[in-house]
Structures are given as structure tokens and as C-alpha cells.
Coordinates of C-alpha atoms and ligand atoms in Angstrom, one line a residue:
M38 CA 1.7 -3.3 2.5
C39 CA 3.4 -3.6 -0.6
A40 CA 4.4 -2.4 -3.6
I41 CA 4.3 -4.6 -7.5
V42 CA 5.8 -4.1 -10.9
G43 CA 6.1 -5.9 -13.4
V44 CA 7.2 -5.9 -16.9
I45 CA 6.6 -7.6 -20.4
N46 CA 8.3 -7.3 -23.7
S47 CA 10.7 -4.3 -23.1
E48 CA 13.9 -4.4 -23.5
G49 CA 15.8 -3.6 -20.5
A50 CA 12.7 -5.2 -18.5
A51 CA 14.2 -6.0 -15.1
K52 CA 15.7 -2.0 -15.4
T53 CA 12.0 -0.7 -16.0
A54 CA 11.2 -3.2 -12.7
Y55 CA 13.6 -1.1 -10.6
Y56 CA 12.5 2.5 -11.2
G57 CA 9.0 1.4 -11.0
L58 CA 10.1 0.0 -7.5
F59 CA 12.4 3.0 -6.6
A60 CA 8.3 5.8 -7.6
M61 CA 6.2 3.5 -5.4
Q62 CA 9.4 3.6 -2.5
H63 CA 6.5 4.5 -0.5
R64 CA 4.5 1.4 0.0
G65 CA 7.4 -0.6 1.5
Q66 CA 11.0 -0.4 2.4
E67 CA 11.8 -3.1 3.8
A68 CA 13.1 -5.6 1.3
S69 CA 13.2 -5.0 -2.4
G70 CA 13.3 -7.4 -5.6
I71 CA 13.3 -8.5 -9.3
S72 CA 13.4 -11.6 -10.2
S73 CA 13.8 -11.7 -14.3
S74 CA 13.3 -14.5 -17.4
F75 CA 16.4 -14.8 -19.6
N76 CA 17.1 -18.1 -21.8
H77 CA 14.7 -20.1 -19.8
H78 CA 15.9 -19.6 -16.3
I79 CA 14.5 -16.6 -13.5
K80 CA 16.5 -15.3 -11.8
T81 CA 16.4 -13.0 -8.5
I82 CA 18.1 -10.9 -6.4
K83 CA 16.6 -9.7 -2.9
A84 CA 17.9 -8.1 -0.1
T85 CA 16.3 -6.3 2.4
G86 CA 16.5 -2.3 1.7
L87 CA 15.5 0.4 -0.2
V88 CA 15.8 -0.4 -3.8
T89 CA 18.5 2.5 -4.1
E90 CA 20.3 -0.2 -1.3
V91 CA 19.1 -3.3 -3.0
F92 CA 20.9 -3.0 -6.3
S93 CA 23.7 -2.0 -8.1
P94 CA 24.8 -1.9 -12.2
A95 CA 25.7 -5.1 -11.5
S96 CA 22.6 -6.3 -11.2
F97 CA 21.4 -5.5 -14.0
E98 CA 24.0 -7.3 -15.7
I99 CA 22.5 -10.4 -13.6
L100 CA 19.2 -9.9 -14.3
K101 CA 18.9 -10.1 -18.5
G102 CA 16.0 -10.5 -20.5
N103 CA 13.3 -8.7 -22.1
I104 CA 10.0 -9.8 -19.1
A105 CA 10.7 -8.8 -15.0
I106 CA 9.1 -8.4 -11.9
G107 CA 9.7 -6.5 -8.5
H108 CA 8.4 -6.1 -5.1
N109 CA 8.7 -3.6 -2.6
R110 CA 8.4 -5.3 0.8
Y111 CA 6.2 -2.8 3.8
G112 CA 7.5 -5.4 6.7
T113 CA 6.3 -5.6 10.6
A114 CA 8.4 -5.3 14.1
G115 CA 10.1 -8.8 14.3
A116 CA 9.5 -10.9 11.1
D117 CA 12.4 -11.9 9.6
S118 CA 12.5 -9.0 6.8
L119 CA 15.1 -11.6 4.5
K120 CA 14.0 -14.0 4.4
D121 CA 10.4 -12.4 3.5
A122 CA 11.5 -10.8 1.1
Q123 CA 9.9 -11.0 -2.8
P124 CA 9.9 -12.5 -5.5
V125 CA 9.6 -15.7 -4.8
A126 CA 10.6 -18.2 -6.9
G127 CA 11.3 -21.8 -7.3
N128 CA 10.7 -25.1 -9.3
Y129 CA 8.3 -26.8 -10.1
A130 CA 7.3 -29.7 -13.1
L131 CA 6.5 -27.3 -15.5
G132 CA 9.8 -25.5 -15.2
E133 CA 10.2 -21.7 -13.9
I134 CA 8.5 -19.6 -12.1
S135 CA 8.3 -16.3 -9.6
I136 CA 6.1 -14.8 -8.4
V137 CA 5.0 -11.6 -6.2
H138 CA 2.5 -10.4 -3.8
N139 CA 0.4 -7.2 -2.7
G140 CA -1.7 -8.5 0.4
N141 CA -3.6 -11.2 2.4
L142 CA -3.9 -14.6 2.2
I143 CA -6.3 -15.0 5.2
N144 CA -6.3 -18.6 5.4
K145 CA -2.5 -18.6 4.8
D146 CA -2.2 -21.1 8.3
E147 CA -5.1 -23.5 7.5
I148 CA -2.6 -24.3 4.6
R149 CA -0.3 -24.1 5.6
R150 CA -0.8 -26.6 8.3
K151 CA -2.9 -28.3 5.4
L152 CA 1.0 -28.6 3.3
V153 CA 2.9 -29.1 6.2
S154 CA 0.9 -32.6 6.7
E155 CA 1.5 -33.5 3.3
G156 CA 5.4 -33.2 3.7
A157 CA 5.1 -29.8 2.2
I158 CA 8.8 -28.0 3.7
F159 CA 8.6 -23.9 3.6
Q160 CA 11.7 -21.9 2.8
S161 CA 9.8 -18.3 4.6
G162 CA 6.9 -17.4 7.0
M163 CA 5.1 -15.6 4.1
D164 CA 2.1 -16.5 2.4
T165 CA 2.9 -15.4 -0.4
E166 CA 4.8 -19.4 -0.4
N167 CA 1.5 -20.5 -0.3
I168 CA 0.5 -20.0 -3.6
L169 CA 3.3 -21.3 -4.8
H170 CA 3.0 -24.9 -3.2
L171 CA -0.4 -24.7 -4.9
I172 CA 1.0 -24.7 -8.0
A173 CA 3.4 -26.9 -7.7
R174 CA 0.9 -29.5 -6.8
S175 CA -2.1 -28.8 -8.9
K176 CA -2.2 -31.4 -11.3
Q177 CA -3.7 -29.6 -14.0
E178 CA -1.3 -29.4 -17.1
H179 CA -1.0 -25.6 -17.6
L180 CA -0.3 -23.4 -15.3
K181 CA -2.8 -21.3 -15.7
D182 CA -5.1 -23.8 -14.7
R183 CA -2.9 -24.5 -12.6
I184 CA -3.2 -20.4 -10.4
V185 CA -6.9 -20.8 -11.1
E186 CA -6.8 -23.3 -8.4
A187 CA -4.8 -22.6 -6.4
L188 CA -6.2 -19.1 -5.9
N189 CA -9.7 -20.9 -5.7
Q190 CA -7.7 -22.1 -2.6
C191 CA -7.0 -18.8 -1.1
V192 CA -9.4 -16.6 0.5
G193 CA -8.2 -12.7 1.1
A194 CA -6.7 -10.4 -0.1
Y195 CA -4.6 -9.9 -3.6
S196 CA -2.8 -8.3 -5.9
L197 CA -0.1 -10.9 -7.9
L198 CA 2.4 -11.2 -10.5
I199 CA 3.5 -14.5 -11.8
L200 CA 6.4 -15.0 -13.8
S201 CA 7.0 -17.9 -16.2
R202 CA 10.0 -18.7 -18.3
S203 CA 7.8 -17.1 -21.3
K204 CA 4.5 -15.5 -19.9
M205 CA 3.4 -13.2 -17.2
F206 CA 0.0 -12.5 -15.8
A207 CA -1.3 -10.5 -13.2
V208 CA -4.4 -11.4 -11.1
R209 CA -6.6 -9.5 -8.4
D210 CA -8.2 -11.0 -5.7
R211 CA -12.0 -10.6 -6.5
Y212 CA -12.9 -8.1 -4.0
G213 CA -9.9 -6.3 -5.9
V214 CA -9.1 -4.4 -2.9
R215 CA -5.0 -3.7 -3.6
P216 CA -5.2 -1.9 -6.7
L217 CA -3.5 -2.8 -9.9
S218 CA -3.0 -1.3 -14.1
I219 CA -1.7 -2.1 -16.8
G220 CA -0.1 0.4 -18.4
R221 CA 1.9 -0.1 -22.4
L222 CA 5.7 1.1 -22.7
K223 CA 6.9 3.7 -25.5
D224 CA 8.5 -0.4 -27.0
G225 CA 5.5 -1.3 -27.4
G226 CA 5.9 -3.7 -24.1
Y227 CA 4.3 -3.7 -21.5
I228 CA 3.8 -2.7 -17.6
V229 CA 1.7 -3.7 -14.7
A230 CA 2.1 -1.8 -11.2
S231 CA 0.3 -1.4 -7.7
E232 CA 0.6 2.6 -8.3
T233 CA 0.3 4.7 -11.5
C234 CA 2.9 7.0 -10.5
A235 CA 5.5 4.3 -11.6
F236 CA 4.0 4.7 -15.4
D237 CA 5.1 8.4 -15.2
L238 CA 8.2 7.7 -14.9
V239 CA 8.4 5.1 -17.2
E240 CA 6.9 7.1 -20.0
A241 CA 3.9 4.0 -20.2
E242 CA 0.7 5.2 -20.5
F243 CA -2.4 4.2 -18.6
V244 CA -4.2 1.4 -20.5
R245 CA -6.5 0.1 -18.2
D246 CA -6.5 -1.3 -14.2
V247 CA -7.1 -5.4 -14.0
K248 CA -10.3 -6.4 -12.5
P249 CA -11.3 -7.3 -9.2
G250 CA -11.4 -11.4 -10.3
E251 CA -9.9 -11.1 -13.4
M252 CA -6.6 -12.8 -15.0
V253 CA -4.3 -11.5 -17.5
I254 CA -2.0 -12.8 -19.1
F255 CA 1.4 -11.3 -21.2
E256 CA 2.7 -13.3 -23.5
E257 CA 7.0 -13.3 -24.7
G258 CA 6.6 -11.8 -28.1
K259 CA 3.2 -11.0 -28.9
D260 CA 1.5 -7.7 -28.9
E261 CA -1.7 -8.0 -27.0
F262 CA -2.7 -9.9 -23.5
S263 CA -5.5 -12.2 -23.4
S264 CA -8.0 -12.0 -20.4
L265 CA -9.5 -14.8 -18.2
E266 CA -12.0 -13.9 -15.1
I267 CA -11.4 -16.8 -12.8
L268 CA -12.8 -16.1 -9.5
K269 CA -16.3 -15.2 -8.5
A270 CA -17.1 -11.5 -9.5
A271 CA -17.5 -10.5 -6.3
E272 CA -18.6 -6.6 -5.5
A273 CA -15.7 -4.2 -5.9
R274 CA -13.7 -2.8 -3.8
I275 CA -10.4 -0.7 -3.4
C276 CA -9.0 0.3 -0.1
A277 CA -9.6 3.2 0.9
F278 CA -6.8 3.5 3.0
E279 CA -4.9 3.2 -0.9
Y280 CA -6.3 7.4 -0.9
I281 CA -6.2 8.1 2.4
Y282 CA -2.8 7.3 3.4
F283 CA -0.9 4.7 1.4
A284 CA -1.2 5.8 -2.4
R285 CA 0.8 8.4 -3.4
P286 CA -0.8 12.5 -4.6
D287 CA 0.0 11.3 -7.4
S288 CA -1.4 8.4 -8.4
V289 CA -4.8 7.5 -10.1
V290 CA -7.0 4.8 -7.7
E291 CA -9.8 3.1 -9.9
G292 CA -10.1 6.1 -12.0
K293 CA -9.9 8.7 -9.3
N294 CA -6.7 11.1 -8.6
V295 CA -5.5 10.8 -4.6
Y296 CA -4.6 14.5 -4.4
E297 CA -7.4 15.6 -5.3
V298 CA -9.7 13.1 -3.2
R299 CA -7.2 14.2 -0.4
K300 CA -8.5 17.9 -0.7
K301 CA -11.9 16.5 -0.6
L302 CA -10.9 14.8 2.1
G303 CA -9.6 18.1 3.9
A304 CA -12.6 20.3 2.5
A305 CA -15.3 17.8 3.8
L306 CA -13.1 18.5 7.2
A307 CA -13.4 21.9 7.1
R308 CA -16.7 22.4 6.6
K309 CA -17.5 20.0 9.2
C310 CA -15.3 22.5 11.7
K311 CA -17.1 25.8 10.5
E312 CA -16.8 26.8 14.0
L313 CA -13.3 26.6 14.7
K314 CA -11.3 30.3 15.0
A315 CA -7.8 29.6 14.0
D316 CA -5.7 32.2 12.5
F317 CA -4.1 29.1 9.4
V318 CA -4.0 26.5 8.7
V319 CA -0.9 23.7 9.0
P320 CA -0.1 20.1 7.4
V321 CA 1.8 17.8 9.5
P322 CA 4.0 16.9 6.0
D323 CA 4.2 13.9 4.1
S324 CA 1.1 13.3 4.4
G325 CA -1.2 15.5 5.4
V326 CA -0.1 18.4 2.5
P327 CA -3.0 17.7 0.7
A328 CA -5.9 17.1 2.9
A329 CA -4.8 20.6 4.7
L330 CA -4.6 22.3 1.3
G331 CA -8.6 21.4 0.8
F332 CA -8.9 22.5 4.8
A333 CA -7.6 25.6 3.7
Q334 CA -9.5 26.6 0.4
E335 CA -13.2 25.3 1.8
S336 CA -12.7 26.9 5.1
K337 CA -10.8 30.2 3.3
L338 CA -8.3 30.1 6.5
P339 CA -4.6 31.1 5.3
F340 CA -2.2 27.6 4.2
E341 CA 1.2 27.3 6.3
M342 CA 3.5 24.9 5.9
A343 CA 4.7 25.4 9.3
I344 CA 6.3 22.1 10.4
V345 CA 9.3 21.4 9.1
R346 CA 10.1 18.2 7.7
N347 CA 13.2 16.3 7.8
H348 CA 13.4 13.7 4.2
Y349 CA 16.4 11.8 4.9
I350 CA 14.3 9.6 7.4
G351 CA 11.8 7.1 7.1
R352 CA 8.0 6.3 7.5
T353 CA 8.3 6.6 11.8
F354 CA 5.2 3.6 11.6
I355 CA 7.8 1.5 10.8
E356 CA 10.3 1.6 14.0
P357 CA 9.4 -1.7 16.2
T358 CA 9.7 -0.1 20.1
Q359 CA 7.9 3.0 21.5
E360 CA 11.0 5.0 22.4
V361 CA 12.4 5.2 18.6
R362 CA 8.9 6.1 17.2
N363 CA 9.1 8.7 19.8
L364 CA 12.2 9.4 18.7
K365 CA 11.6 9.5 15.3
V366 CA 9.1 12.1 14.8
K367 CA 11.6 14.5 16.3
L368 CA 13.9 13.3 14.4
K369 CA 11.6 14.1 10.8
L370 CA 9.1 17.0 12.3
N371 CA 10.9 20.1 13.6
P372 CA 8.0 23.7 13.5
I373 CA 8.8 26.4 12.7
G374 CA 9.0 28.8 16.0
A375 CA 8.5 32.3 14.5
A376 CA 5.7 32.2 12.5
L377 CA 3.7 29.6 15.6
H378 CA 4.2 31.9 18.4
G379 CA 0.8 32.5 19.8
K380 CA -0.9 31.9 17.1
S381 CA -4.1 29.6 16.9
V382 CA -3.7 26.5 14.2
V383 CA -5.5 23.9 13.2
V384 CA -3.5 20.7 11.8
V385 CA -4.4 18.8 9.1
D386 CA -3.1 14.7 9.0
D387 CA -4.8 11.9 7.2
S388 CA -5.1 9.1 10.4
I389 CA -4.4 8.2 13.9
V390 CA -2.7 5.0 14.4
R391 CA -1.9 4.7 17.8
G392 CA -1.7 8.4 18.5
T393 CA 2.7 8.6 18.9
T394 CA 3.0 11.7 15.8
S395 CA -0.3 13.0 17.0
K396 CA 0.9 14.1 20.9
K397 CA 4.7 14.8 19.5
I398 CA 2.9 17.4 17.7
V399 CA 1.1 19.1 19.6
E400 CA 3.4 18.8 22.1
L401 CA 6.6 20.9 20.1
L402 CA 3.5 23.1 18.9
R403 CA 2.9 24.7 22.2
H404 CA 6.1 24.4 22.9
A405 CA 7.1 26.4 19.5
G406 CA 4.4 29.0 21.3
A407 CA 1.3 28.3 19.7
A408 CA -1.4 29.0 21.7
H409 CA -4.1 26.7 20.2
V410 CA -4.1 23.8 18.5
H411 CA -7.2 22.1 16.8
M412 CA -6.0 18.5 15.9
C413 CA -8.3 17.9 12.3
I414 CA -8.1 14.2 11.1
A415 CA -9.1 13.2 6.9
S416 CA -10.9 9.8 8.6
P417 CA -12.7 8.2 10.4
E418 CA -11.1 6.8 14.0
L419 CA -8.8 3.0 12.8
K420 CA -11.2 0.7 15.1
Y421 CA -10.2 -2.5 13.8
P422 CA -6.8 -4.1 12.5
E423 CA -7.2 -4.3 8.6
R424 CA -6.2 -7.7 8.0
Y425 CA -6.2 -7.1 4.4
G426 CA -2.5 -5.7 3.7
I427 CA -1.8 -3.5 5.3
D428 CA -0.1 -3.9 8.9
T429 CA -1.8 -1.9 11.3
P430 CA -1.2 -2.5 14.9
S431 CA -3.8 -5.5 17.4
V432 CA -6.0 -3.5 19.0
R433 CA -4.6 -3.7 22.3
E434 CA -2.3 -0.2 20.4
L435 CA -5.4 1.3 18.1
I436 CA -5.8 4.4 20.1
A437 CA -9.1 4.9 18.7
A438 CA -10.1 1.4 19.6
N439 CA -9.2 2.4 23.5
M440 CA -10.8 5.7 24.0
S441 CA -13.7 7.7 22.9
T442 CA -13.1 11.3 21.0
D443 CA -12.2 13.6 24.2
E444 CA -9.7 11.0 25.5
I445 CA -7.3 11.0 23.0
C446 CA -8.3 14.5 22.5
K447 CA -6.8 14.7 26.3
F448 CA -4.1 12.7 25.7
I449 CA -2.6 14.3 22.5
G450 CA -2.9 17.5 24.1
A451 CA -5.1 19.2 21.6
D452 CA -7.6 21.9 22.6
S453 CA -10.2 20.5 19.9
L454 CA -9.8 16.7 17.6
T455 CA -12.0 16.8 14.9
F456 CA -12.0 13.0 13.4
L457 CA -14.7 13.0 9.5
S458 CA -17.3 10.0 10.1
V459 CA -17.4 6.8 7.3
P460 CA -20.3 8.1 6.0
E461 CA -18.5 11.6 5.3
L462 CA -15.3 9.7 4.0
V463 CA -17.0 7.5 1.7
E464 CA -18.7 10.8 0.2
A465 CA -15.6 12.2 0.1
L466 CA -14.5 9.2 -2.0
G467 CA -17.5 9.2 -4.1
G468 CA -20.4 7.7 -2.8
E469 CA -21.4 6.1 -6.1
R470 CA -19.2 2.6 -5.4
K471 CA -18.0 0.3 -2.6
Y472 CA -15.3 0.4 -0.9
S473 CA -12.8 -1.5 2.3
L474 CA -13.4 0.2 4.5
V475 CA -12.6 -2.8 7.3
S476 CA -9.9 -0.3 9.3
F477 CA -13.5 2.7 10.5
D478 CA -16.5 -0.1 10.7
G479 CA -15.5 -3.6 11.2
D480 CA -16.9 -5.7 8.7
Y481 CA -14.0 -8.4 7.5
F482 CA -16.5 -8.7 4.4
I483 CA -14.2 -11.3 2.8
K484 CA -14.7 -15.0 4.0
D485 CA -14.7 -17.0 1.2
Ligands
5GP602 P1 0.7 7.7 14.5 O1 1.3 8.5 15.1 O2 -1.3 7.9 15.5 O3 0.6 5.9 15.8 O4 0.7 7.3 13.2 C1 -0.3 8.4 12.8 C2 0.7 8.4 11.1 O5 1.3 7.7 10.8 C3 0.0 9.9 10.1 O6 1.4 10.9 10.0 C4 0.0 8.3 9.4 O7 0.1 10.0 7.6 C5 1.4 7.4 8.9 N1 0.3 6.3 9.3 C6 -0.9 6.0 9.4 N2 -1.4 5.1 8.5 C7 0.0 3.7 8.5 C8 0.4 2.6 7.8 O8 -0.7 1.3 7.8 N3 1.6 3.0 8.4 C9 2.6 3.8 7.4 N4 4.1 3.9 7.9 N5 1.8 4.8 8.2 C10 1.4 5.7 8.8
MG603 MG1 2.3 11.1 8.5

């Protein structure tokens, strides 16, 4: 998962992009970068680390101009994160260009093999670089047409921002798997971002979402943007995991506030767990908090923050080895013994991936004196690797792909374990539309 942001027709665009990236730090913590266009030249600064570590006041003396795009990278273990940091910038027949990408191209290896066999040289392992090559090799006269030609060769999920000297192009794949929204800045400029929480920070007003298969073109000095339908329309499928885990609760994804959706997921879980006897509901902070609140409100059980989170630590999932992950859960979460002693508790988390977090939490809660621990998960079992932009682990590592619910319950040491079913998830999300549910049902629907 990654965050992308673009700003145009606004003074100090790079600074605004920086704030946008800061608001979307949760979507990627491995690397960060910004490109800006000034005096017909594109400059890029990117490095590994958090947004606040990558940029300093001096960065913005380099990143001048009224147009900028930025990216936060969410990486997988072992990847060369500096080489794979974005934006990906280059120089081609029509001049300078820079691209940021959230998503994953599933035919990237095929495209790359073909390009390499024809003599292309790649700088990174990123699928985003494929797009740059395809644009550069197109014989079309205008960049817009080159982008269309390039994307028609790509299969996968993507939200993209492409910066030329004086234009910014925003594109979403034809299913709209990854979010992308347009906002208006107070000075009349535009901001485009993965999540609307970026707009709130810079006081931009939400205009609308980029539509699946749409290309929105923003031009320097032009007040209006234009729109083209560039990809064959398909039934839109926003990724359900954006609501479950990824997006910030204060973001609105495709018209739905993430916090409200998470509360509904928790309420659905409570209805499923009516028989459970417990003294109170405890969230696994931070990601489990809204669902736990929804659970408590629906079940009328008290809500207790009996697990405290240390905020000065990154997300545990990102750590490469199992030992470090184990230690990190402990570094991150600590139960409050005084609140838990002798109590029966419902613990609510958003998801189980490898089972590391749940196992550790049950262990910590029991150690703190909890009498009964009922684990309730506000999503279905993750059984299939997501290939559309979330780097969930292989089938071998996904615990629900290898164990039944009873076996997982035993493995994590809980008294009971409940997941939402896929229909319950869809109902809580809002059954009026389709979602990308690949992690849960294995329906890899992007084929062409
Ligand atoms: P586990 O410990 O089972 O491997 O992971 C479960 C925890 O990781 C949950 O608390 C959940 O909030 C978080 N999580 C779920 N999916 C993802 C993901 O794709 N990336 C990251 N960083 N964390 C995740
Ligand atoms: Mg979590």
C-alpha cells in the first residue's frame, strides 16, 4: 500500500504535498519523495524513512514551483527501498516527467521482459518504471495519448499521478481498486490524494473522486480541469481492506466515512457474538478501536481501553523476521493489569494476518490476570494474498489459509474466536455496490 498526492496551481506546491504525505504516513513508512516542476525543470527529492525524516526546510528551497507530486512507500521485506522509492522521474522525447503510483501491475514481469528484450535498461524493481518506459516508447504526439497507450498495455490495480513540466494527470484503473480524490485548495489550486484526510490538513475542500477508468488533466494556470474516459469501463470495486484497515478513520473513501464503516463492522460482530458473556470490550489499538466501539455500543457492554499502545513505534507487520515481529508487539502494546484482573473480556481487532498480534495479545492479557479472552475480528479470514496493491504475505504465512478457525483459536490461546463472514462484511460495508474482496474470497477479478 502507498500514498500518493499531487498539487497544482498553488504556491509552494511541494510544501502542500509534504503536508498531504504527512497526513497519509499510515499508508507507507518505508520511503517518501516529492517531485516539483519549476522553470520547465522537474526536481525530485526522495529517500528512505518517514516523511519528517526525508524532508527538511532546505528541501523546499529545491522543490520550488506551483506543481508537485509525492509518494509514501509501503514496502515489503527485502526490497531495495531506496531504489524503489518514488516518484520515478525521467527524461524522454517530450521532456521531463515524473510518476507516482499506488497499486500493483499484475503483468509487470511480462511487460518488463519484453522491454528488456528490446533493449530497455531499468533502474529499479518497480512496476511504476514500466509505465515510464511505455510512455517514453510510445510514438503518440501528445503525452495524454502516450499515457493512454501505455496504460492500455498494463493490467492491474493503480491510482497514478503523472507530472510533466506544466500538467498533472490523475488516473485510476478501470475497477477503481485504489482510492483517489480531488480537492480544491483555498488559493484556487487543486490537490489530488489517496485519502481525504490529506485535504483536511491543508484546508482543501473535497470536490469528487477520480472515477474508475478516468484520466483527469490539470494544467498550469488553468482554473478548470478536464476529464477523459480512457479505459474500458468495468464494475467499480474499491478494495474492502481500505475500510477494514488501511485508510485513516477520518477519511471518506468513495462516499463512506471509514470510522462509521468500522463501527458498523464492530456492530455486526456484536450481533454475531450475542451469546458471549463478558465484563467489557477492549480494542487492540489503534486499528481495532472504531470496531470495538461499534461492538460495545451494539452489545451494550462497557468499553475499556485496557491495552495501551506505545505510539513511538511503526506498524509491526512491516518487520521482516518473526522474532522482531514478536518483540515489536510487546514493545507496542501493554495491557493494564488493574483493569483486567479476573475479568472476562471481548478483544476486538480489525484483522488477523499471520496471527502474531492476536497470539501475543492473548498471552499478555492472561499474564495480566484476565479470566477469559474472547477474540473478535472485524473482518473475515484472510486466506488469499492480495495482489492489487497490498503486500499481504504468501499463502504459507497467512494463518487462516492454513488453519481452521478452531485451530487458530487454539494457536492464539483464546477462549473463543469469531470472524465476520464475507456476506456480513459486505452488508456492513453497504451491499449496494461491489468491492475488491480478493483476500477473503480469492476472486482475482482483474484479468485484462
Ligand atoms: P498479524 O499479527 O496477525 O500478522 O497481523 C494482524 C495485525 O496487523 C492487526 O492488528 C492489523 O491491524 C494489522 N494489519 C492487518 N493488515 C495489515 C497490513 O496489510 N499491513 C500492516 N502494516 N498491518 C496490517
Ligand atoms: Mg492493528
